[in-house]
Amino acid sequence: MRRFGLVLAAAALVGAANTAEAQLSMQMGNGWNATFAGNVNAFWIYTDTDDGPKSNGIGTGLLPAFFTFDAKGKEGETDLGVHIGFAPQVSAGSNYASFFGDQAAGAQIDMRQVYGTVGGEWGQILFGKELGVFQRQNLLTDMTLFGVGASNFPGQSQPNRGTSLGRIGFGYLYTDFRGQFTYSTPAGKTLGLTVGVFEPVEFGPYNYGTTPRFEAEITASPKFGASGGLTLFASAALQSGEAQGGAFDGDSKTQTGFAGGGKFSIAGFDLVASGFYANGMGTVFMGDLGPGDNDQGVQSNGDLVSSYGYILQGLYTFSSKKISLGASYGGNFSDDISDGYGQTALTFQGTYHWTKSLRVVAEYSMVSVGDDVSDSDMNVFSAGMMLFY
């Protein structure tokens, strides 16, 4: 019966995509419930770099297109759940007429989420692949999650083959979707806590995770009158790594990171401030190689590089709930390799909420990357549509 119900739910999705509701849900005979949801978005993105090539293309914003499937049931006193999230792209890649190489994002499906949950009055355990905990609130409170932000880094000639950067590298590090076992306290409380162990991250020559990656997050949502809201958040991460082979064979180092911030909402205004400080995580991807000579987070002598960043953001939604206007400024910085190295972005965003599920978004960003010796600036213009179902 359960398998038959899932087949019916999949067939019904075609018709449900044209409704105003943002989900399709189906109750099955054994007490399990299946739900489909997600979004489709596409943006025209134009970049103009002062000392490099221009790019012009169509792709997704920071949020990829999503097709998500949830199945939830209750057996005895235990809540069970499964979530699978497919994240396809709309860009063919590199502006070729037909492109099927390893960078053909439009021909690929990113399996961002594959996890199960076990819960009850005591909280919830999540196991599988899901968004990381360290700095996730820094990302989720960023307005460019529903836009483009920085499409790439100055000097990169190719248009987007996948998602844009948003403020990844320009106010926080990418928390990524990681294999994990996490425990969260019951939802809906004033205080919330999530702690977990994660798949280790390779950083520089330290390519063996001698311990799992540990991450934790605490949130607080105190009462603030009838019309206002306040959310505070803090998170941390720690992981040890050892070099196997190469010049540093046998040496080990420990990555550490701390982040925090808050969101205050009142009378149509949303004000956000967040920041982080890390050691050995670089300026973009928490250890992976990327733009900038210090993004890896490790110096040539094997020492770890410290980095930090912040975001200041204001967003106002008019009383009609149709139009939102926002602006944000922030960046990521490191002084350990280059003199005053930094990546900053100033972004202006306008959103028209056409219907409950459809929005039109336009943005302009001024991006700068460099140090006290040289830098490169880039202007990013984008406009697109997002449809949630």
CSV table of C-alpha atoms in Angstrom, one decimal:
chain,number,residue,atom,x,y,z
A,1,MET,CA,0.0,0.0,0.0
A,2,ARG,CA,2.8,2.4,0.8
A,3,ARG,CA,4.6,1.9,-2.5
A,4,PHE,CA,1.3,2.2,-4.4
A,5,GLY,CA,0.6,5.5,-2.6
A,6,LEU,CA,4.0,6.9,-3.6
A,7,VAL,CA,3.3,6.1,-7.3
A,8,LEU,CA,0.0,7.9,-7.1
A,9,ALA,CA,1.5,10.9,-5.5
A,10,ALA,CA,4.2,11.2,-8.2
A,11,ALA,CA,1.5,11.0,-10.9
A,12,ALA,CA,-0.5,13.7,-9.3
A,13,LEU,CA,2.4,16.1,-9.1
A,14,VAL,CA,2.0,17.1,-12.7
A,15,GLY,CA,-1.4,18.6,-12.1
A,16,ALA,CA,-0.5,20.1,-8.7
A,17,ALA,CA,2.3,22.2,-10.1
A,18,ASN,CA,-0.2,24.6,-11.6
A,19,THR,CA,-2.0,25.2,-8.3
A,20,ALA,CA,-1.5,28.2,-6.0
A,21,GLU,CA,-0.6,26.0,-3.0
A,22,ALA,CA,3.1,25.4,-2.4
A,23,GLN,CA,2.8,21.7,-1.6
A,24,LEU,CA,1.2,18.4,-2.7
A,25,SER,CA,0.5,16.1,0.1
A,26,MET,CA,-1.0,12.6,0.1
A,27,GLN,CA,-2.1,10.4,3.1
A,28,MET,CA,-1.4,6.7,2.7
A,29,GLY,CA,-3.3,3.8,4.3
A,30,ASN,CA,-0.5,2.8,6.7
A,31,GLY,CA,-0.5,6.3,8.3
A,32,TRP,CA,2.5,7.7,6.4
A,33,ASN,CA,2.2,11.0,4.6
A,34,ALA,CA,4.0,11.9,1.4
A,35,THR,CA,4.7,15.5,0.3
A,36,PHE,CA,6.2,17.1,-2.8
A,37,ALA,CA,7.5,20.7,-2.8
A,38,GLY,CA,10.3,22.8,-4.3
A,39,ASN,CA,11.0,25.7,-6.7
A,40,VAL,CA,12.1,26.6,-10.2
A,41,ASN,CA,14.1,29.8,-10.8
A,42,ALA,CA,16.0,31.4,-13.6
A,43,PHE,CA,18.0,34.6,-13.7
A,44,TRP,CA,19.6,36.6,-16.5
A,45,ILE,CA,23.1,37.5,-15.1
A,46,TYR,CA,25.5,40.0,-16.6
A,47,THR,CA,28.9,40.8,-15.1
A,48,ASP,CA,31.4,43.5,-16.1
A,49,THR,CA,34.9,43.4,-14.6
A,50,ASP,CA,37.1,46.4,-14.7
A,51,ASP,CA,40.3,44.6,-15.7
A,52,GLY,CA,38.9,41.3,-17.2
A,53,PRO,CA,36.3,39.7,-19.4
A,54,LYS,CA,32.6,40.2,-19.3
A,55,SER,CA,30.0,37.4,-19.0
A,56,ASN,CA,26.4,37.1,-19.9
A,57,GLY,CA,24.2,34.1,-19.3
A,58,ILE,CA,21.1,32.5,-17.7
A,59,GLY,CA,21.3,30.3,-14.7
A,60,THR,CA,19.9,29.8,-11.2
A,61,GLY,CA,20.5,32.2,-8.3
A,62,LEU,CA,22.1,31.2,-5.0
A,63,LEU,CA,19.1,28.9,-4.4
A,64,PRO,CA,19.1,26.1,-7.0
A,65,ALA,CA,15.9,24.8,-8.5
A,66,PHE,CA,14.6,22.1,-6.1
A,67,PHE,CA,12.4,19.0,-6.3
A,68,THR,CA,11.9,17.7,-2.7
A,69,PHE,CA,10.1,14.5,-1.5
A,70,ASP,CA,9.2,13.9,2.1
A,71,ALA,CA,7.6,10.9,3.7
A,72,LYS,CA,6.6,11.0,7.3
A,73,GLY,CA,5.0,8.5,9.6
A,74,LYS,CA,4.5,7.7,13.3
A,75,GLU,CA,5.2,4.2,14.7
A,76,GLY,CA,4.3,4.0,18.4
A,77,GLU,CA,5.7,7.1,20.1
A,78,THR,CA,8.4,7.6,17.5
A,79,ASP,CA,8.2,10.1,14.6
A,80,LEU,CA,10.0,8.9,11.4
A,81,GLY,CA,10.8,10.8,8.3
A,82,VAL,CA,12.7,10.6,5.0
A,83,HIS,CA,13.7,13.6,2.9
A,84,ILE,CA,15.3,13.6,-0.6
A,85,GLY,CA,16.1,16.8,-2.4
A,86,PHE,CA,17.1,17.0,-6.1
A,87,ALA,CA,18.7,20.3,-7.2
A,88,PRO,CA,18.9,20.6,-11.0
A,89,GLN,CA,20.3,23.5,-13.0
A,90,VAL,CA,19.0,25.5,-16.0
A,91,SER,CA,22.3,26.5,-17.6
A,92,ALA,CA,23.7,24.3,-20.4
A,93,GLY,CA,27.2,25.4,-19.4
A,94,SER,CA,29.8,27.7,-21.0
A,95,ASN,CA,27.3,29.1,-23.6
A,96,TYR,CA,28.0,26.3,-26.0
A,97,ALA,CA,25.1,25.3,-28.3
A,98,SER,CA,25.4,21.7,-27.0
A,99,PHE,CA,27.6,20.9,-24.0
A,100,PHE,CA,27.9,17.6,-22.2
A,101,GLY,CA,31.2,17.9,-20.4
A,102,ASP,CA,31.8,17.6,-16.7
A,103,GLN,CA,30.8,21.2,-16.2
A,104,ALA,CA,27.4,20.9,-18.0
A,105,ALA,CA,25.4,21.9,-15.0
A,106,GLY,CA,22.2,21.9,-16.9
A,107,ALA,CA,22.7,18.2,-17.7
A,108,GLN,CA,23.4,17.3,-14.0
A,109,ILE,CA,21.3,16.8,-10.9
A,110,ASP,CA,22.8,17.7,-7.6
A,111,MET,CA,21.7,15.3,-4.8
A,112,ARG,CA,21.9,17.9,-2.1
A,113,GLN,CA,19.7,16.2,0.5
A,114,VAL,CA,19.3,12.5,1.4
A,115,TYR,CA,18.5,12.0,5.0
A,116,GLY,CA,16.2,10.3,7.5
A,117,THR,CA,14.9,11.5,10.9
A,118,VAL,CA,13.9,9.9,14.1
A,119,GLY,CA,12.1,12.1,16.7
A,120,GLY,CA,9.7,12.5,19.6
A,121,GLU,CA,9.1,14.7,22.6
A,122,TRP,CA,12.8,14.4,23.3
A,123,GLY,CA,13.9,16.0,20.0
A,124,GLN,CA,15.1,14.7,16.7
A,125,ILE,CA,18.1,12.8,15.3
A,126,LEU,CA,18.9,13.4,11.6
A,127,PHE,CA,21.2,11.0,9.7
A,128,GLY,CA,22.3,11.5,6.1
A,129,LYS,CA,23.2,14.4,3.9
A,130,GLU,CA,21.8,17.8,4.8
A,131,LEU,CA,22.9,21.5,5.1
A,132,GLY,CA,25.7,21.9,7.7
A,133,VAL,CA,25.2,23.5,11.0
A,134,PHE,CA,28.2,25.9,11.3
A,135,GLN,CA,27.2,29.3,9.8
A,136,ARG,CA,23.9,28.0,8.3
A,137,GLN,CA,21.9,30.8,9.9
A,138,ASN,CA,24.4,33.3,8.4
A,139,LEU,CA,23.4,31.9,5.0
A,140,LEU,CA,19.6,31.4,5.7
A,141,THR,CA,19.2,35.1,6.8
A,142,ASP,CA,21.0,36.4,3.7
A,143,MET,CA,18.5,38.1,1.3
A,144,THR,CA,20.5,37.0,-1.7
A,145,LEU,CA,19.3,33.4,-1.0
A,146,PHE,CA,16.3,34.6,-3.0
A,147,GLY,CA,18.5,36.3,-5.6
A,148,VAL,CA,22.0,36.2,-7.2
A,149,GLY,CA,24.4,38.4,-5.2
A,150,ALA,CA,27.9,37.9,-6.5
A,151,SER,CA,27.6,35.6,-9.6
A,152,ASN,CA,31.3,34.7,-9.5
A,153,PHE,CA,34.7,36.3,-8.7
A,154,PRO,CA,36.2,39.1,-10.9
A,155,GLY,CA,38.3,37.7,-13.7
A,156,GLN,CA,36.3,34.5,-14.2
A,157,SER,CA,35.2,34.7,-17.8
A,158,GLN,CA,32.6,31.9,-17.8
A,159,PRO,CA,29.0,32.6,-16.9
A,160,ASN,CA,27.4,30.5,-14.2
A,161,ARG,CA,27.4,26.7,-14.7
A,162,GLY,CA,25.5,26.2,-11.5
A,163,THR,CA,24.3,28.4,-8.6
A,164,SER,CA,25.6,31.9,-8.1
A,165,LEU,CA,27.7,32.8,-5.0
A,166,GLY,CA,25.2,35.0,-3.3
A,167,ARG,CA,27.3,36.2,-0.3
A,168,ILE,CA,29.3,33.0,-0.1
A,169,GLY,CA,32.8,34.4,0.3
A,170,PHE,CA,31.4,37.9,0.9
A,171,GLY,CA,30.1,37.7,4.5
A,172,TYR,CA,30.2,34.0,5.4
A,173,LEU,CA,31.8,30.7,4.4
A,174,TYR,CA,29.7,28.1,2.6
A,175,THR,CA,28.4,25.6,5.1
A,176,ASP,CA,27.7,23.0,2.3
A,177,PHE,CA,25.5,19.9,2.4
A,178,ARG,CA,27.4,17.3,4.4
A,179,GLY,CA,27.0,13.7,5.6
A,180,GLN,CA,26.1,13.9,9.3
A,181,PHE,CA,24.5,12.6,12.4
A,182,THR,CA,22.9,15.5,14.3
A,183,TYR,CA,20.6,15.9,17.3
A,184,SER,CA,18.3,18.8,17.7
A,185,THR,CA,16.1,19.8,20.7
A,186,PRO,CA,12.3,20.0,20.1
A,187,ALA,CA,11.2,22.6,17.6
A,188,GLY,CA,9.1,25.6,18.5
A,189,LYS,CA,10.9,26.5,21.8
A,190,THR,CA,12.4,29.8,22.7
A,191,LEU,CA,15.9,28.1,22.9
A,192,GLY,CA,17.1,25.6,20.3
A,193,LEU,CA,20.3,23.5,20.2
A,194,THR,CA,21.7,21.3,17.4
A,195,VAL,CA,24.9,19.3,17.8
A,196,GLY,CA,26.4,16.8,15.4
A,197,VAL,CA,29.3,14.9,13.8
A,198,PHE,CA,30.0,15.4,10.1
A,199,GLU,CA,32.1,14.1,7.3
A,200,PRO,CA,35.6,15.6,7.6
A,201,VAL,CA,36.8,18.3,5.3
A,202,GLU,CA,40.2,18.2,3.6
A,203,PHE,CA,42.2,21.4,4.1
A,204,GLY,CA,45.5,22.1,2.4
A,205,PRO,CA,48.0,19.2,3.0
A,206,TYR,CA,45.9,17.9,5.9
A,207,ASN,CA,44.0,15.4,3.8
A,208,TYR,CA,43.1,12.8,6.5
A,209,GLY,CA,40.4,13.7,9.1
A,210,THR,CA,41.8,12.2,12.3
A,211,THR,CA,38.4,13.1,14.0
A,212,PRO,CA,34.9,13.6,12.6
A,213,ARG,CA,34.0,17.2,12.1
A,214,PHE,CA,32.1,18.6,15.1
A,215,GLU,CA,29.5,21.3,14.6
A,216,ALA,CA,27.0,23.0,17.0
A,217,GLU,CA,24.4,25.7,16.8
A,218,ILE,CA,22.3,27.5,19.4
A,219,THR,CA,19.3,29.8,18.6
A,220,ALA,CA,17.1,32.0,20.8
A,221,SER,CA,13.8,33.6,19.8
A,222,PRO,CA,12.7,35.7,22.8
A,223,LYS,CA,9.3,37.4,22.8
A,224,PHE,CA,9.3,41.0,21.6
A,225,GLY,CA,5.9,42.6,21.6
A,226,ALA,CA,3.0,41.8,19.3
A,227,SER,CA,4.5,43.1,16.1
A,228,GLY,CA,8.2,42.5,16.4
A,229,GLY,CA,10.4,39.4,16.3
A,230,LEU,CA,14.0,38.7,17.3
A,231,THR,CA,16.2,35.7,16.6
A,232,LEU,CA,19.7,35.3,17.9
A,233,PHE,CA,22.1,32.6,16.7
A,234,ALA,CA,25.6,31.3,17.3
A,235,SER,CA,27.5,28.3,15.9
A,236,ALA,CA,30.9,26.7,16.1
A,237,ALA,CA,33.0,24.0,14.3
A,238,LEU,CA,36.1,22.0,15.1
A,239,GLN,CA,38.0,19.4,13.1
A,240,SER,CA,41.5,17.9,13.2
A,241,GLY,CA,43.4,16.8,10.1
A,242,GLU,CA,46.7,15.0,9.4
A,243,ALA,CA,48.9,15.2,6.3
A,244,GLN,CA,49.4,11.9,4.6
A,245,GLY,CA,52.3,12.1,2.2
A,246,GLY,CA,54.1,15.2,0.9
A,247,ALA,CA,56.3,17.6,2.7
A,248,PHE,CA,54.2,17.7,5.9
A,249,ASP,CA,53.6,13.9,6.2
A,250,GLY,CA,52.5,13.1,9.7
A,251,ASP,CA,51.9,16.7,10.8
A,252,SER,CA,48.4,17.6,12.1
A,253,LYS,CA,46.4,20.8,12.6
A,254,THR,CA,42.9,21.6,14.0
A,255,GLN,CA,40.4,23.8,12.2
A,256,THR,CA,38.2,26.0,14.4
A,257,GLY,CA,35.4,28.4,13.7
A,258,PHE,CA,32.9,30.6,15.5
A,259,ALA,CA,29.9,32.5,14.0
A,260,GLY,CA,26.9,34.4,15.3
A,261,GLY,CA,24.4,37.1,14.6
A,262,GLY,CA,20.8,38.1,14.8
A,263,LYS,CA,17.7,39.1,12.9
A,264,PHE,CA,15.2,41.8,14.2
A,265,SER,CA,11.9,42.3,12.5
A,266,ILE,CA,9.3,45.0,13.2
A,267,ALA,CA,6.7,47.0,11.1
A,268,GLY,CA,7.9,45.6,7.7
A,269,PHE,CA,11.6,46.0,8.5
A,270,ASP,CA,14.0,43.1,8.7
A,271,LEU,CA,17.5,44.0,10.0
A,272,VAL,CA,20.3,41.4,10.0
A,273,ALA,CA,23.8,41.5,11.3
A,274,SER,CA,26.0,38.4,11.3
A,275,GLY,CA,29.7,37.5,11.3
A,276,PHE,CA,32.3,34.7,11.7
A,277,TYR,CA,35.9,34.1,12.7
A,278,ALA,CA,37.8,30.9,11.6
A,279,ASN,CA,41.2,29.4,11.5
A,280,GLY,CA,42.2,27.1,8.7
A,281,MET,CA,39.0,27.4,6.7
A,282,GLY,CA,40.0,30.1,4.2
A,283,THR,CA,37.6,32.7,2.8
A,284,VAL,CA,35.1,30.8,0.7
A,285,PHE,CA,34.6,27.0,1.2
A,286,MET,CA,35.9,26.0,4.6
A,287,GLY,CA,39.1,24.5,3.3
A,288,ASP,CA,38.6,23.6,-0.3
A,289,LEU,CA,40.6,25.3,-3.0
A,290,GLY,CA,38.9,28.4,-4.6
A,291,PRO,CA,39.5,31.9,-5.8
A,292,GLY,CA,42.2,33.9,-3.9
A,293,ASP,CA,45.6,32.7,-2.9
A,294,ASN,CA,44.5,32.2,0.7
A,295,ASP,CA,41.2,30.6,0.2
A,296,GLN,CA,42.6,27.2,1.2
A,297,GLY,CA,43.2,28.4,4.7
A,298,VAL,CA,46.8,27.1,4.9
A,299,GLN,CA,50.1,28.9,4.3
A,300,SER,CA,52.9,27.4,2.2
A,301,ASN,CA,54.7,26.5,5.5
A,302,GLY,CA,51.7,24.5,6.7
A,303,ASP,CA,50.5,27.0,9.2
A,304,LEU,CA,46.8,27.8,9.3
A,305,VAL,CA,45.3,31.1,8.1
A,306,SER,CA,42.8,33.0,10.1
A,307,SER,CA,39.8,34.6,8.3
A,308,TYR,CA,36.8,36.6,9.3
A,309,GLY,CA,33.7,38.2,7.8
A,310,TYR,CA,30.4,40.0,8.4
A,311,ILE,CA,27.1,41.1,6.9
A,312,LEU,CA,24.9,44.2,7.6
A,313,GLN,CA,21.5,44.0,5.9
A,314,GLY,CA,18.3,45.8,5.8
A,315,LEU,CA,15.1,44.7,4.0
A,316,TYR,CA,11.7,46.5,4.0
A,317,THR,CA,8.4,45.0,2.8
A,318,PHE,CA,5.6,47.5,2.0
A,319,SER,CA,2.3,47.0,3.8
A,320,SER,CA,0.7,45.6,0.5
A,321,LYS,CA,3.2,42.7,0.8
A,322,LYS,CA,3.8,43.0,-2.9
A,323,ILE,CA,7.2,44.9,-3.0
A,324,SER,CA,10.3,44.4,-0.9
A,325,LEU,CA,13.4,46.5,-1.2
A,326,GLY,CA,16.7,45.6,0.5
A,327,ALA,CA,20.4,46.4,0.7
A,328,SER,CA,23.4,44.6,2.2
A,329,TYR,CA,27.1,45.1,2.6
A,330,GLY,CA,29.8,42.7,3.9
A,331,GLY,CA,32.9,40.8,3.1
A,332,ASN,CA,35.4,38.1,4.0
A,333,PHE,CA,39.0,39.1,5.0
A,334,SER,CA,42.4,37.6,5.8
A,335,ASP,CA,45.6,39.4,6.7
A,336,ASP,CA,47.9,36.3,7.1
A,337,ILE,CA,49.1,35.9,3.5
A,338,SER,CA,48.3,39.0,1.6
A,339,ASP,CA,48.4,42.6,2.9
A,340,GLY,CA,44.8,43.4,3.8
A,341,TYR,CA,43.2,40.8,1.5
A,342,GLY,CA,39.5,41.1,1.3
A,343,GLN,CA,36.4,40.2,-0.7
A,344,THR,CA,33.5,42.7,-0.4
A,345,ALA,CA,30.1,43.1,-2.0
A,346,LEU,CA,27.4,45.8,-1.8
A,347,THR,CA,24.1,44.5,-3.1
A,348,PHE,CA,20.8,46.2,-3.8
A,349,GLN,CA,17.7,44.0,-4.3
A,350,GLY,CA,14.1,44.6,-5.3
A,351,THR,CA,11.4,41.9,-5.2
A,352,TYR,CA,7.9,42.0,-6.6
A,353,HIS,CA,5.7,39.3,-5.1
A,354,TRP,CA,3.5,38.6,-8.1
A,355,THR,CA,1.4,35.9,-6.3
A,356,LYS,CA,1.8,33.9,-3.1
A,357,SER,CA,4.1,31.5,-4.9
A,358,LEU,CA,5.7,33.6,-7.7
A,359,ARG,CA,8.2,36.4,-7.3
A,360,VAL,CA,10.2,38.6,-9.7
A,361,VAL,CA,13.7,39.7,-8.4
A,362,ALA,CA,16.2,42.2,-9.7
A,363,GLU,CA,19.6,42.9,-8.2
A,364,TYR,CA,22.7,45.1,-8.6
A,365,SER,CA,26.0,44.2,-6.9
A,366,MET,CA,29.3,45.9,-6.7
A,367,VAL,CA,32.0,43.3,-6.0
A,368,SER,CA,35.7,43.9,-5.1
A,369,VAL,CA,38.4,41.4,-4.5
A,370,GLY,CA,42.1,42.2,-3.7
A,371,ASP,CA,44.6,43.5,-1.2
A,372,ASP,CA,46.6,46.7,-0.5
A,373,VAL,CA,48.7,46.1,-3.6
A,374,SER,CA,46.1,45.4,-6.2
A,375,ASP,CA,42.4,44.7,-6.5
A,376,SER,CA,39.7,43.9,-9.1
A,377,ASP,CA,36.1,45.3,-9.2
A,378,MET,CA,33.1,43.8,-10.9
A,379,ASN,CA,29.5,45.0,-11.4
A,380,VAL,CA,26.7,42.3,-11.5
A,381,PHE,CA,23.3,42.9,-12.9
A,382,SER,CA,20.6,40.2,-12.6
A,383,ALA,CA,16.9,39.8,-13.1
A,384,GLY,CA,14.8,36.7,-12.9
A,385,MET,CA,11.7,34.8,-11.6
A,386,MET,CA,11.2,32.3,-8.8
A,387,LEU,CA,8.2,30.0,-8.6
A,388,PHE,CA,7.6,27.9,-5.5
A,389,TYR,CA,5.3,24.9,-5.5
